[in-house]
CSV table of C-alpha atoms in Angstrom, one decimal:
chain,number,residue,atom,x,y,z
A,679,MET,CA,111.9,254.1,92.5
A,680,ARG,CA,112.7,257.6,90.5
A,681,ILE,CA,109.2,258.7,89.9
A,682,ALA,CA,107.7,261.5,87.1
A,683,LEU,CA,104.6,262.9,88.6
A,684,THR,CA,102.3,265.0,86.3
A,685,GLY,CA,99.9,267.3,87.8
A,686,SER,CA,102.1,267.5,91.2
A,687,SER,CA,100.5,270.4,92.3
A,688,GLY,CA,97.0,269.5,92.2
A,689,LYS,CA,94.6,268.3,94.2
A,690,LEU,CA,95.4,264.3,93.9
A,691,GLY,CA,98.7,265.3,92.8
A,692,THR,CA,100.1,267.2,96.0
A,693,VAL,CA,98.9,263.6,97.9
A,694,VAL,CA,100.2,261.3,95.6
A,695,ALA,CA,104.0,263.5,95.8
A,696,ARG,CA,103.7,263.0,99.6
A,697,GLU,CA,102.8,259.3,99.9
A,698,LEU,CA,105.3,258.3,97.1
A,699,ARG,CA,108.1,260.1,98.9
A,700,ALA,CA,107.0,258.9,102.3
A,701,ALA,CA,107.1,254.8,100.9
A,702,GLY,CA,110.9,255.8,100.0
A,703,HIS,CA,110.6,257.1,96.4
A,704,ASP,CA,112.5,259.8,94.3
A,705,VAL,CA,109.6,261.8,93.1
A,706,ILE,CA,109.9,264.6,90.2
A,707,GLY,CA,107.0,266.8,90.3
A,708,LEU,CA,105.9,268.2,86.8
A,709,ASP,CA,103.2,270.7,86.4
A,710,ILE,CA,102.6,274.3,84.7
A,711,VAL,CA,102.5,275.5,88.2
A,712,GLY,CA,104.2,274.5,91.7
A,713,GLN,CA,106.6,275.6,94.1
A,714,ARG,CA,110.4,276.0,92.7
A,715,GLY,CA,112.8,273.6,94.3
A,716,PRO,CA,114.4,270.4,94.4
A,717,GLY,CA,111.6,268.1,93.4
A,718,PHE,CA,109.7,270.3,91.0
A,719,VAL,CA,110.2,271.0,87.2
A,720,GLN,CA,107.9,273.5,85.9
A,721,VAL,CA,106.3,272.1,82.2
A,722,ASP,CA,103.8,272.6,80.1
A,723,LEU,CA,102.5,269.4,78.9
A,724,SER,CA,100.5,270.2,76.1
A,725,ASP,CA,104.3,271.0,74.5
A,726,TYR,CA,106.4,267.9,73.5
A,727,GLY,CA,109.6,269.4,73.7
A,728,GLN,CA,109.4,270.7,77.1
A,729,VAL,CA,107.5,267.0,78.4
A,730,ILE,CA,110.1,264.6,76.5
A,731,ASP,CA,113.0,266.8,77.6
A,732,ALA,CA,111.8,267.3,81.1
A,733,LEU,CA,111.5,263.5,81.1
A,734,ALA,CA,114.8,262.6,80.1
A,735,GLY,CA,116.8,264.7,82.9
A,736,VAL,CA,116.9,268.3,84.4
A,737,ASN,CA,120.2,269.7,85.1
A,738,ASP,CA,120.7,268.6,89.1
A,739,GLN,CA,117.3,267.6,89.3
A,740,HIS,CA,117.5,263.8,88.1
A,741,ASP,CA,118.9,262.4,85.0
A,742,GLY,CA,116.1,260.2,84.1
A,743,VAL,CA,113.1,258.3,85.7
A,744,ASP,CA,112.3,254.6,86.2
A,745,ALA,CA,108.5,255.2,86.1
A,746,LEU,CA,105.6,257.6,85.5
A,747,VAL,CA,102.3,258.7,87.0
A,748,HIS,CA,100.4,261.0,85.1
A,749,LEU,CA,97.8,262.9,86.8
A,750,GLY,CA,98.0,266.0,84.9
A,751,ALA,CA,94.7,267.6,83.2
A,752,ILE,CA,92.0,269.9,83.4
A,753,PRO,CA,90.2,267.9,86.0
A,754,ALA,CA,86.9,267.9,85.6
A,755,PRO,CA,84.3,268.4,82.8
A,756,GLY,CA,82.9,272.5,83.0
A,757,LEU,CA,85.9,274.0,84.0
A,758,ARG,CA,86.6,275.4,80.5
A,759,SER,CA,85.3,275.3,76.9
A,760,ASP,CA,84.6,271.6,75.5
A,761,VAL,CA,87.7,272.7,72.9
A,762,ALA,CA,90.0,273.6,75.2
A,763,THR,CA,89.4,270.7,77.9
A,764,PHE,CA,89.9,268.4,74.4
A,765,HIS,CA,92.9,269.9,73.2
A,766,ASN,CA,94.7,269.9,76.4
A,767,ASN,CA,94.3,267.0,78.6
A,768,MET,CA,94.1,264.7,74.7
A,769,LEU,CA,97.3,266.2,73.5
A,770,SER,CA,99.0,266.6,77.1
A,771,THR,CA,98.4,262.8,77.3
A,772,PHE,CA,99.5,261.9,74.0
A,773,ASN,CA,103.0,263.9,74.7
A,774,VAL,CA,103.4,262.3,77.9
A,775,PHE,CA,102.9,258.4,76.6
A,776,TRP,CA,104.7,259.0,73.5
A,777,ALA,CA,107.6,260.3,75.1
A,778,ALA,CA,108.0,257.6,77.6
A,779,VAL,CA,107.8,254.9,75.2
A,780,ARG,CA,110.9,257.1,73.3
A,781,LEU,CA,112.7,257.2,76.6
A,782,GLY,CA,112.4,253.7,77.2
A,783,ILE,CA,109.9,254.4,80.5
A,784,HIS,CA,108.1,251.0,81.2
A,785,LYS,CA,106.2,251.5,83.9
A,786,ILE,CA,103.2,254.0,83.4
A,787,VAL,CA,100.1,254.9,85.8
A,788,TYR,CA,97.5,257.3,85.1
A,789,ALA,CA,94.5,259.0,85.9
A,790,SER,CA,91.8,257.8,84.0
A,791,SER,CA,88.0,258.5,85.6
A,792,GLU,CA,84.7,257.0,86.8
A,793,THR,CA,83.1,259.5,83.8
A,794,VAL,CA,83.8,256.5,81.4
A,795,LEU,CA,80.7,254.3,83.5
A,796,GLY,CA,78.4,256.6,82.1
A,797,LEU,CA,78.1,259.5,84.3
A,798,PRO,CA,76.3,261.5,85.3
A,799,PHE,CA,74.0,258.4,84.8
A,800,ASP,CA,71.1,260.0,83.3
A,801,VAL,CA,71.2,257.0,81.4
A,802,PRO,CA,70.7,254.5,84.0
A,803,PRO,CA,74.1,252.1,84.1
A,804,PRO,CA,73.2,248.6,83.1
A,805,TYR,CA,73.8,246.8,86.4
A,806,ILE,CA,74.5,248.1,90.2
A,807,PRO,CA,77.3,248.1,91.2
A,808,VAL,CA,79.1,249.3,88.3
A,809,ASP,CA,82.3,247.2,87.2
A,810,GLU,CA,85.2,247.8,84.4
A,811,GLU,CA,83.3,244.8,82.5
A,812,TYR,CA,80.8,247.2,80.0
A,813,ALA,CA,81.8,249.3,77.3
A,814,ALA,CA,82.6,252.7,78.0
A,815,ARG,CA,80.3,255.0,77.5
A,816,PRO,CA,81.6,258.8,77.9
A,817,GLU,CA,78.6,261.4,78.2
A,818,SER,CA,80.9,264.5,78.0
A,819,VAL,CA,84.3,265.8,75.8
A,820,TYR,CA,86.2,264.8,79.2
A,821,SER,CA,84.7,261.6,79.5
A,822,LEU,CA,85.4,261.1,76.1
A,823,VAL,CA,89.0,262.3,76.3
A,824,LYS,CA,89.7,260.0,78.9
A,825,HIS,CA,88.2,257.0,76.8
A,826,LEU,CA,90.4,258.2,74.3
A,827,GLU,CA,93.3,258.0,76.1
A,828,GLU,CA,92.3,254.4,77.3
A,829,GLN,CA,92.5,253.5,73.3
A,830,LEU,CA,95.6,255.0,72.9
A,831,ALA,CA,97.2,253.1,75.7
A,832,ILE,CA,95.5,249.8,74.3
A,833,GLU,CA,97.7,250.6,71.3
A,834,LEU,CA,101.1,251.6,72.6
A,835,VAL,CA,101.3,248.2,74.5
A,836,ARG,CA,100.2,246.1,71.6
A,837,TRP,CA,103.0,248.0,69.8
A,838,HIS,CA,105.4,247.7,72.6
A,839,PRO,CA,104.4,244.6,74.9
A,840,GLU,CA,107.0,245.3,77.4
A,841,ILE,CA,105.1,248.2,78.4
A,842,SER,CA,103.0,248.5,81.5
A,843,ILE,CA,100.0,251.1,81.3
A,844,THR,CA,97.5,251.1,84.3
A,845,ALA,CA,94.3,253.1,84.2
A,846,LEU,CA,93.0,254.1,87.4
A,847,ARG,CA,89.3,255.6,86.9
A,848,PHE,CA,89.3,257.7,90.1
A,849,SER,CA,85.9,258.5,91.2
A,850,ASN,CA,85.3,261.9,92.7
A,851,VAL,CA,88.8,263.1,94.9
A,852,MET,CA,88.1,264.1,98.5
A,853,ALA,CA,90.1,265.6,101.1
A,854,PRO,CA,89.6,265.4,105.1
A,855,GLU,CA,88.3,268.8,105.2
A,856,ASP,CA,85.4,268.3,102.2
A,857,TYR,CA,83.8,265.9,104.6
A,858,ALA,CA,82.2,268.7,106.5
A,859,GLU,CA,79.8,268.6,103.9
A,860,PHE,CA,78.8,264.8,104.4
A,861,PRO,CA,76.4,263.2,104.3
A,862,PHE,CA,74.2,264.0,101.4
A,863,ASP,CA,70.7,262.3,102.7
A,864,GLU,CA,67.9,264.7,102.2
A,865,ASP,CA,67.8,264.2,98.7
A,866,ALA,CA,69.3,261.5,97.1
A,867,THR,CA,69.5,262.8,93.5
A,868,THR,CA,72.0,265.2,94.5
A,869,ARG,CA,75.2,262.3,94.2
A,870,LYS,CA,73.4,260.1,92.0
A,871,TRP,CA,75.8,261.2,89.3
A,872,ASN,CA,78.6,258.8,90.2
A,873,LEU,CA,76.6,256.4,92.5
A,874,TRP,CA,77.2,258.1,95.4
A,875,GLY,CA,81.1,257.3,95.6
A,876,TYR,CA,83.8,259.2,95.8
A,877,ILE,CA,87.7,258.5,96.9
A,878,ASP,CA,89.7,259.9,99.5
A,879,ALA,CA,93.0,261.4,98.5
A,880,ARG,CA,95.2,259.3,100.5
A,881,ASP,CA,93.6,256.2,99.2
A,882,GLY,CA,94.2,257.4,95.5
A,883,ALA,CA,97.7,257.9,96.3
A,884,GLN,CA,97.7,254.0,98.0
A,885,ALA,CA,96.4,252.9,94.2
A,886,VAL,CA,98.8,254.6,92.2
A,887,GLN,CA,101.5,252.9,94.4
A,888,ARG,CA,99.9,249.4,94.2
A,889,ALA,CA,99.7,249.7,90.5
A,890,LEU,CA,103.3,250.9,90.2
A,891,GLU,CA,104.3,247.5,92.5
A,892,ASN,CA,102.0,245.3,91.0
A,893,ALA,CA,100.3,245.8,87.4
A,894,ARG,CA,102.0,243.3,85.0
A,895,ALA,CA,102.6,244.4,81.3
A,896,GLY,CA,100.3,245.4,78.7
A,897,PHE,CA,97.0,247.6,79.6
A,898,ASP,CA,94.3,247.5,82.4
A,899,ARG,CA,91.9,249.5,83.7
A,900,PHE,CA,90.8,249.9,87.6
A,901,ILE,CA,87.8,251.6,89.0
A,902,ILE,CA,89.5,253.6,92.4
A,903,ALA,CA,86.7,254.6,94.9
A,904,ALA,CA,86.3,254.3,98.6
A,905,ALA,CA,85.0,251.6,100.4
A,906,ASP,CA,81.7,253.1,101.1
A,907,THR,CA,79.3,255.5,99.6
A,908,VAL,CA,78.6,259.5,100.8
A,909,MET,CA,75.3,258.5,102.3
A,910,THR,CA,74.3,257.2,105.5
A,911,ARG,CA,70.7,255.9,103.8
A,912,SER,CA,70.9,252.2,102.7
A,913,ASN,CA,71.8,251.3,99.2
A,914,ASP,CA,68.9,249.4,98.7
A,915,GLU,CA,66.6,252.0,99.3
A,916,LEU,CA,68.8,254.7,97.1
A,917,VAL,CA,69.0,252.4,94.2
A,918,ALA,CA,65.0,251.6,94.7
A,919,GLU,CA,64.5,255.3,94.9
A,920,VAL,CA,66.6,256.9,91.6
A,921,PHE,CA,67.4,253.8,89.7
A,922,PRO,CA,64.2,251.4,89.5
A,923,GLY,CA,64.6,248.5,87.1
A,924,VAL,CA,68.5,248.5,86.9
A,925,PRO,CA,69.3,245.2,87.8
A,926,THR,CA,71.3,244.5,91.1
A,927,THR,CA,74.5,242.0,91.1
A,928,GLY,CA,74.8,240.1,94.8
A,929,ASP,CA,74.4,241.7,98.0
A,930,LEU,CA,74.6,245.7,97.5
A,931,GLY,CA,75.6,246.1,101.2
A,932,THR,CA,74.3,248.7,103.9
A,933,ASN,CA,76.8,251.6,102.5
A,934,ASP,CA,79.0,249.5,100.2
A,935,THR,CA,80.3,251.5,97.4
A,936,LEU,CA,78.0,250.6,94.3
A,937,LEU,CA,81.2,251.1,92.3
A,938,SER,CA,82.9,248.0,92.1
A,939,ILE,CA,86.7,248.3,93.6
A,940,ASP,CA,86.8,244.3,93.6
A,941,LYS,CA,89.0,244.0,90.3
A,942,ALA,CA,91.8,246.6,92.2
A,943,ARG,CA,91.6,244.6,95.1
A,944,ARG,CA,92.2,241.6,93.5
A,945,LEU,CA,95.0,242.5,91.2
A,946,LEU,CA,96.6,245.3,92.4
A,947,GLY,CA,96.1,244.8,96.0
A,948,TYR,CA,94.1,247.9,96.4
A,949,ASP,CA,92.5,248.5,100.3
A,950,PRO,CA,91.0,251.5,101.0
A,951,GLN,CA,91.3,252.4,104.6
A,952,HIS,CA,89.8,256.2,104.4
A,953,SER,CA,86.4,257.1,105.2
A,954,TRP,CA,83.9,260.2,105.5
A,955,ARG,CA,82.5,258.5,108.3
A,956,ASP,CA,86.1,258.6,110.2
A,957,HIS,CA,85.8,262.6,110.7
A,958,ARG,CA,81.9,262.7,111.9
């Protein structure tokens, strides 16, 4: 496929671009910053005119795309003011989705976030492991936008049932060079904010590819995390210390992820291959 990739210069986007190209796809990167050259177009996603024009075709770069991967955003709460985060991320996602609809691009995969699950879990989750089955619990403006983006996608596919929009609720994205800081065993509360989860950027790219290949028409959401936690301490010990009284569903495993990836495994064929433990 020829795939437009917003946020192609970001931490996850650079890996997604590399892995999709290695799989044989033609990737057109769209970002406000990046290296000039084939396969990259500088675009301000908050400007609808630039977005639809870049997706429709750019001189000798391309004459239209088959699919869209949308990763472009202010990537976390607290990096900019709440108002700037809301305005940039909400407007950018609307522009990207709306341009795709208008251009007849029927396959969309985009970055939602683990934050919609209730991070930083100052209010404990309803149960552990968490999954996609309970209602969103945004606790920041950044997370609120991610929730609203999912609601936007739901309505767009209701209007256009032929479109597939997949929300990937990525955990905290890590690269191999980040693993020198692992594990975080000294204080269980240091990483309790996302149930001690993470995602290797290479497995994040795999999830994108599986969604492009396997997602059906309509909207769906998937938690995307590594298969393990950032701890060597056992899950039973961590949950008892930090979230006493929260119901658990089934065997938590010793260090298995507490951000359930069962749905992504089952419906997308997602199968994480990378762990910080491989770099110790």
